Coordinates of C-alpha atoms in Angstrom, one line a residue:
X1 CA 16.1 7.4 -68.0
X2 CA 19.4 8.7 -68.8
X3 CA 22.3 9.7 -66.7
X4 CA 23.1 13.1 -66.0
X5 CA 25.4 15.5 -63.5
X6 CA 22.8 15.8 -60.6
X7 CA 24.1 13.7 -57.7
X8 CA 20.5 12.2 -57.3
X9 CA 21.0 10.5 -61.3
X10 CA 18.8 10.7 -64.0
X11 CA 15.3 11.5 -66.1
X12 CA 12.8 8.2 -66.1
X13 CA 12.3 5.1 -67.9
X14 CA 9.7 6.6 -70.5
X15 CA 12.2 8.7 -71.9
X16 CA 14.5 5.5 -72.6
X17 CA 14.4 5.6 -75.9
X18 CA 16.5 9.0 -76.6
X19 CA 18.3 8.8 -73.2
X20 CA 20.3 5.4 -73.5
X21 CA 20.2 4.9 -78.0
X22 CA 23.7 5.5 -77.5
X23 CA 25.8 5.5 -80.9
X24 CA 27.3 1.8 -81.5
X25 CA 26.7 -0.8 -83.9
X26 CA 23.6 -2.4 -84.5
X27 CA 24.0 -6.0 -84.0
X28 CA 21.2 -9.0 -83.3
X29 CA 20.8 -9.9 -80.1
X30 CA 21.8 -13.6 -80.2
X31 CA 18.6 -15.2 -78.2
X32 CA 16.2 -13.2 -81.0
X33 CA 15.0 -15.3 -84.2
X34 CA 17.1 -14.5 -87.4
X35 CA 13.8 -15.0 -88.8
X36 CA 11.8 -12.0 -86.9
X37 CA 14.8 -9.2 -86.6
X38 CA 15.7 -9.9 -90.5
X39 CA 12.7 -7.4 -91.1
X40 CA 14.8 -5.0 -89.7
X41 CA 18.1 -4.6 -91.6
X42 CA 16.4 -2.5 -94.1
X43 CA 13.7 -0.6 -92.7
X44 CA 10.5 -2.0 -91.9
X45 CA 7.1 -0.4 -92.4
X46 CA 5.4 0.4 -89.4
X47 CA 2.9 -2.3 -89.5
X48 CA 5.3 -4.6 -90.4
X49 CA 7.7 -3.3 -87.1
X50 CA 4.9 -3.3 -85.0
X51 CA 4.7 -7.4 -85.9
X52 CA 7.9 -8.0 -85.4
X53 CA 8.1 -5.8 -81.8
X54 CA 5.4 -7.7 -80.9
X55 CA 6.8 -11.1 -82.1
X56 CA 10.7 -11.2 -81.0
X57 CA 9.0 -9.9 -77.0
X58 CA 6.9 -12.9 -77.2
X59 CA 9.8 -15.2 -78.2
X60 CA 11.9 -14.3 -76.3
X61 CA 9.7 -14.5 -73.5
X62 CA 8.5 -18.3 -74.5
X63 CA 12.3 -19.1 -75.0
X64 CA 13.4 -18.2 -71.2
X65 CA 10.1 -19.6 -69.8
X66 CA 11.1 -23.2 -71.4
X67 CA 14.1 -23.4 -70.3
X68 CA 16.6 -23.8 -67.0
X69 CA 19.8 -23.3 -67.9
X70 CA 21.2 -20.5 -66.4
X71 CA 23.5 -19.1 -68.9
X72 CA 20.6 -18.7 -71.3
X73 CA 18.8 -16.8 -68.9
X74 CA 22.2 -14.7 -68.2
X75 CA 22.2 -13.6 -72.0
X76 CA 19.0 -13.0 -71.8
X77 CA 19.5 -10.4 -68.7
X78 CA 22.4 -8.6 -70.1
X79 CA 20.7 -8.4 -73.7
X80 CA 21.6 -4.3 -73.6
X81 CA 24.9 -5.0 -72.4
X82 CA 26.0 -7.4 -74.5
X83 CA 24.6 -6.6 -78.1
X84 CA 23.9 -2.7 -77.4
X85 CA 21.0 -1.3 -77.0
X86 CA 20.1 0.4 -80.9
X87 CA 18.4 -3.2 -82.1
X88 CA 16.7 -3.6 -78.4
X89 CA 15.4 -0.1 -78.9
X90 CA 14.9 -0.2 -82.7
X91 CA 12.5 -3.4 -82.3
X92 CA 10.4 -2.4 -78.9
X93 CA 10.8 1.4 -78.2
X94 CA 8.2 2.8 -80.0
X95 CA 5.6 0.1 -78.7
X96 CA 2.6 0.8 -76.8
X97 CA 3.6 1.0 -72.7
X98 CA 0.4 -2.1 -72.1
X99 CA 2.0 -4.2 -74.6
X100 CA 4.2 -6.5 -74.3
X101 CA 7.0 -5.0 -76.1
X102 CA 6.5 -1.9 -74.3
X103 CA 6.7 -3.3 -71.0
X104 CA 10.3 -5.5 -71.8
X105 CA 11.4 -2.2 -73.4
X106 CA 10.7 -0.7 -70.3
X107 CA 12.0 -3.5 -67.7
X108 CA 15.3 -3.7 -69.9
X109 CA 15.5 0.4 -69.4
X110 CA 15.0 0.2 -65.6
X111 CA 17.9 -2.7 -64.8
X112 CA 20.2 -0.3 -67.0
X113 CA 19.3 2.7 -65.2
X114 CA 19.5 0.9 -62.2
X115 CA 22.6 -0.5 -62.9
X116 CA 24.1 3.3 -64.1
X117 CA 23.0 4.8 -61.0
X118 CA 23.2 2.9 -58.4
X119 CA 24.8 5.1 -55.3
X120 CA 22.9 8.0 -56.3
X121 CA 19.3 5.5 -56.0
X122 CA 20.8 4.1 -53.4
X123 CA 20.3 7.4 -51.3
X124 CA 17.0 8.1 -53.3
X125 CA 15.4 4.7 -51.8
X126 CA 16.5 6.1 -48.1
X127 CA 14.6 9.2 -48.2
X128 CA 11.5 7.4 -50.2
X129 CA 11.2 4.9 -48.2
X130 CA 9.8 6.9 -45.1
X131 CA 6.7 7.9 -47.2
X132 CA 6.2 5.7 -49.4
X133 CA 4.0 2.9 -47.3
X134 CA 3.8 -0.8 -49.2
X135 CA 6.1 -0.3 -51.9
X136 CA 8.8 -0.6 -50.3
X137 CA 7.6 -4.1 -49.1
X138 CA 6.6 -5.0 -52.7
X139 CA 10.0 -4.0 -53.6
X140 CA 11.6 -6.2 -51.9
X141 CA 14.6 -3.8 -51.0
X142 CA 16.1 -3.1 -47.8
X143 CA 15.2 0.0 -45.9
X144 CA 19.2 1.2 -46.4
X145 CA 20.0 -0.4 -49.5
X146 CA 24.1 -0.1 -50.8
X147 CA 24.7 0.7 -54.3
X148 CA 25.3 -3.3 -54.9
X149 CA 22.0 -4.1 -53.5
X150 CA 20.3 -1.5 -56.2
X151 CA 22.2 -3.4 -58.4
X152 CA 20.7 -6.5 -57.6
X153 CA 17.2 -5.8 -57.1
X154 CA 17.5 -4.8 -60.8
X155 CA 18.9 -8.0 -61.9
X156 CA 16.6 -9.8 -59.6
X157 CA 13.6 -7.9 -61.1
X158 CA 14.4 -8.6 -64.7
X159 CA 15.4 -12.2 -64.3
X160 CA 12.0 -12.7 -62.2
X161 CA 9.7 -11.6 -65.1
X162 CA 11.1 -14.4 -67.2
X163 CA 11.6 -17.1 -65.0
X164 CA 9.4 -16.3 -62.3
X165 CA 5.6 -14.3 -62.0
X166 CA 5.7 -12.3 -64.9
X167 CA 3.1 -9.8 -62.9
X168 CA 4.7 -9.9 -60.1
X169 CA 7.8 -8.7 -61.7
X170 CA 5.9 -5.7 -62.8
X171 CA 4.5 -5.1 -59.6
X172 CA 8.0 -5.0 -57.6
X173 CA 9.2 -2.7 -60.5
X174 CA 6.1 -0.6 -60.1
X175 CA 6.6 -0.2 -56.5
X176 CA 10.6 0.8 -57.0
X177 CA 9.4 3.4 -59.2
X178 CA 7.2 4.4 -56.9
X179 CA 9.6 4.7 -54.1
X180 CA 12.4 6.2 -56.2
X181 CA 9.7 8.9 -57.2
X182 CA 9.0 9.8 -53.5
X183 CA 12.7 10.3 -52.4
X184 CA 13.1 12.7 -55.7
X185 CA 9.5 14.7 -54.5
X186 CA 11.1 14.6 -50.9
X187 CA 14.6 16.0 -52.4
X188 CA 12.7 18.5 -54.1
X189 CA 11.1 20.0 -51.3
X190 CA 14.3 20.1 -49.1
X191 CA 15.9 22.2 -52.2
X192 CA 13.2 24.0 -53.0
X193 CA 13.2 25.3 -48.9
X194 CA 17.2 25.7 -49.3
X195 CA 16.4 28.1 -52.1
X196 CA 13.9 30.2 -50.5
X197 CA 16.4 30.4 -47.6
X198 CA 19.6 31.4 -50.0
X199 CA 18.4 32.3 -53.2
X200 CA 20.2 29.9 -54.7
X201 CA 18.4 29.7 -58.4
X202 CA 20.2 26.9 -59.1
X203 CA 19.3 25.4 -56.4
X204 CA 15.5 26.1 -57.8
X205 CA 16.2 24.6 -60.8
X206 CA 17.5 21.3 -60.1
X207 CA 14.6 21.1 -57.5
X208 CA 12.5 21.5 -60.5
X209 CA 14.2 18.8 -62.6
X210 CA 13.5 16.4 -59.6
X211 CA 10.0 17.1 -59.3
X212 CA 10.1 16.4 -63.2
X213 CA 11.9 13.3 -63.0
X214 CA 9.7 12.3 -60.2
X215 CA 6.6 12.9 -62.1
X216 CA 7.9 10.9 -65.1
X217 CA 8.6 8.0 -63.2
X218 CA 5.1 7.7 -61.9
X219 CA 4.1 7.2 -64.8
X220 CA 6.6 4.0 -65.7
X221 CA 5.1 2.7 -62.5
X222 CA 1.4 2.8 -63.6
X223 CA 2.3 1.7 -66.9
X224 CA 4.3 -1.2 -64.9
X225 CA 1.3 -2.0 -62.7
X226 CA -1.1 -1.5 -65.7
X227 CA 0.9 -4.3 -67.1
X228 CA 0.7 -6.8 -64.5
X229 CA -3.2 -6.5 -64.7
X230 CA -3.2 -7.1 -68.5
X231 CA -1.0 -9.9 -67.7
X232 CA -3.2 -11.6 -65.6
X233 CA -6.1 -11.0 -67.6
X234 CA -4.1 -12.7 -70.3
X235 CA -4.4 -9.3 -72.4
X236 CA -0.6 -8.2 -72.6
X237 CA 0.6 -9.1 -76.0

């Protein structure tokens, strides 16, 4: 996901990694072992990345789990905020989406999105919702959600995969994604009518990008739901 000048927001999750490595500094995340991120600070192998990806999402997730005090669990949430996202990206980017990594990388990416583009989801979630049967439910939003309640549902769907169901987590961001998807196909259509009416070719093309955004964030929803199987089967590491 990234941000961008339509009204209706932004490209999807899987493309995280280039769309929010903003320029910054490239600090470690305080809740991370100095231990696992020192691999880092002067270029890891890939093997050796791949460890540590795998490692600092498992900690991290252990450390949350073990715990009830809510400030840790704060830091935690705001991870991106707080430290920037270049370490975040550098450590879990690249994994594989039914890994563990992967699917933090991606949960971390959604809230921020989320969070980013709130009004502009806001309206998406009102047209998807119509078509998009159970998701919505699964969800858990509103039928009209405000921007604030975008907001947080993705603080609520973060903070549930580490001290809640860590499946059910997926599955509610799954189902947003689906839903999201469905009121970008649904905008699409509308535009893609208005063009043949005015022959608007702008009007094509940012149809186009929506259909292309919507296709993308299918995918982070079966790669979400994918993860909540492997989670239950006790094979997401």
């Amino acid at each position: 996901m990234s941000t961008s000048s339509s009204p209706f927001g932004s490209s999807s999750v899987r493309a995280a990694g280039s769309g929010f490595a903003a320029s910054g500094r490239f600090t470690r995340p305080a809740q991370l072992d100095q231990a696992l991120v020192d691999h880092i600070a002067g270029g890891a192998d890939p093997q050796k990345l791949s460890e540590v990806s795998h490692a600092t999402a498992a900690s991290l997730l252990d450390r949350v789990h073990h715990t009830q005090d809510p400030q840790v669990v704060h830091r935690v949430l705001t991870l991106v905020e707080h430290e920037g996202v270049d370490l975040v990206a550098e450590l879990w980017s690249e994994a594989d989406p039914e890994s563990l990594p992967g699917v933090l990388w991606r949960l971390y990416m959604l809230r921020t999105w989320m969070h980013r583009n709130r009004e502009s989801i806001s309206r998406l979630w009102r047209v998807g919702e119509p078509v998009a049967g159970a998701s919505s439910a699964i969800a858990g939003v509103d039928q009209a959600p405000t921007a604030d309640d975008i907001a947080r549902t993705a603080d609520s769907i973060l903070s549930g995969a580490f001290v809640g169901d860590f499946a059910v987590a997926l599955e509610r961001a799954s189902a947003f994604c689906s839903v999201i998807s469905a009121g970008l196909l649904a905008e699409a259509r509308r535009r893609q009518e208005r063009a043949a009416e005015v022959g608007e070719p702008t009007v094509a093309g940012a149809s186009r990008h929506f259909v292309k955004t919507a296709k993308s964030l299918h995918g982070t929803a079966t790669d979400f739901r994918k993860g909540a199987t492997l989670w239950r089967e006790g094979r997401l590491e």
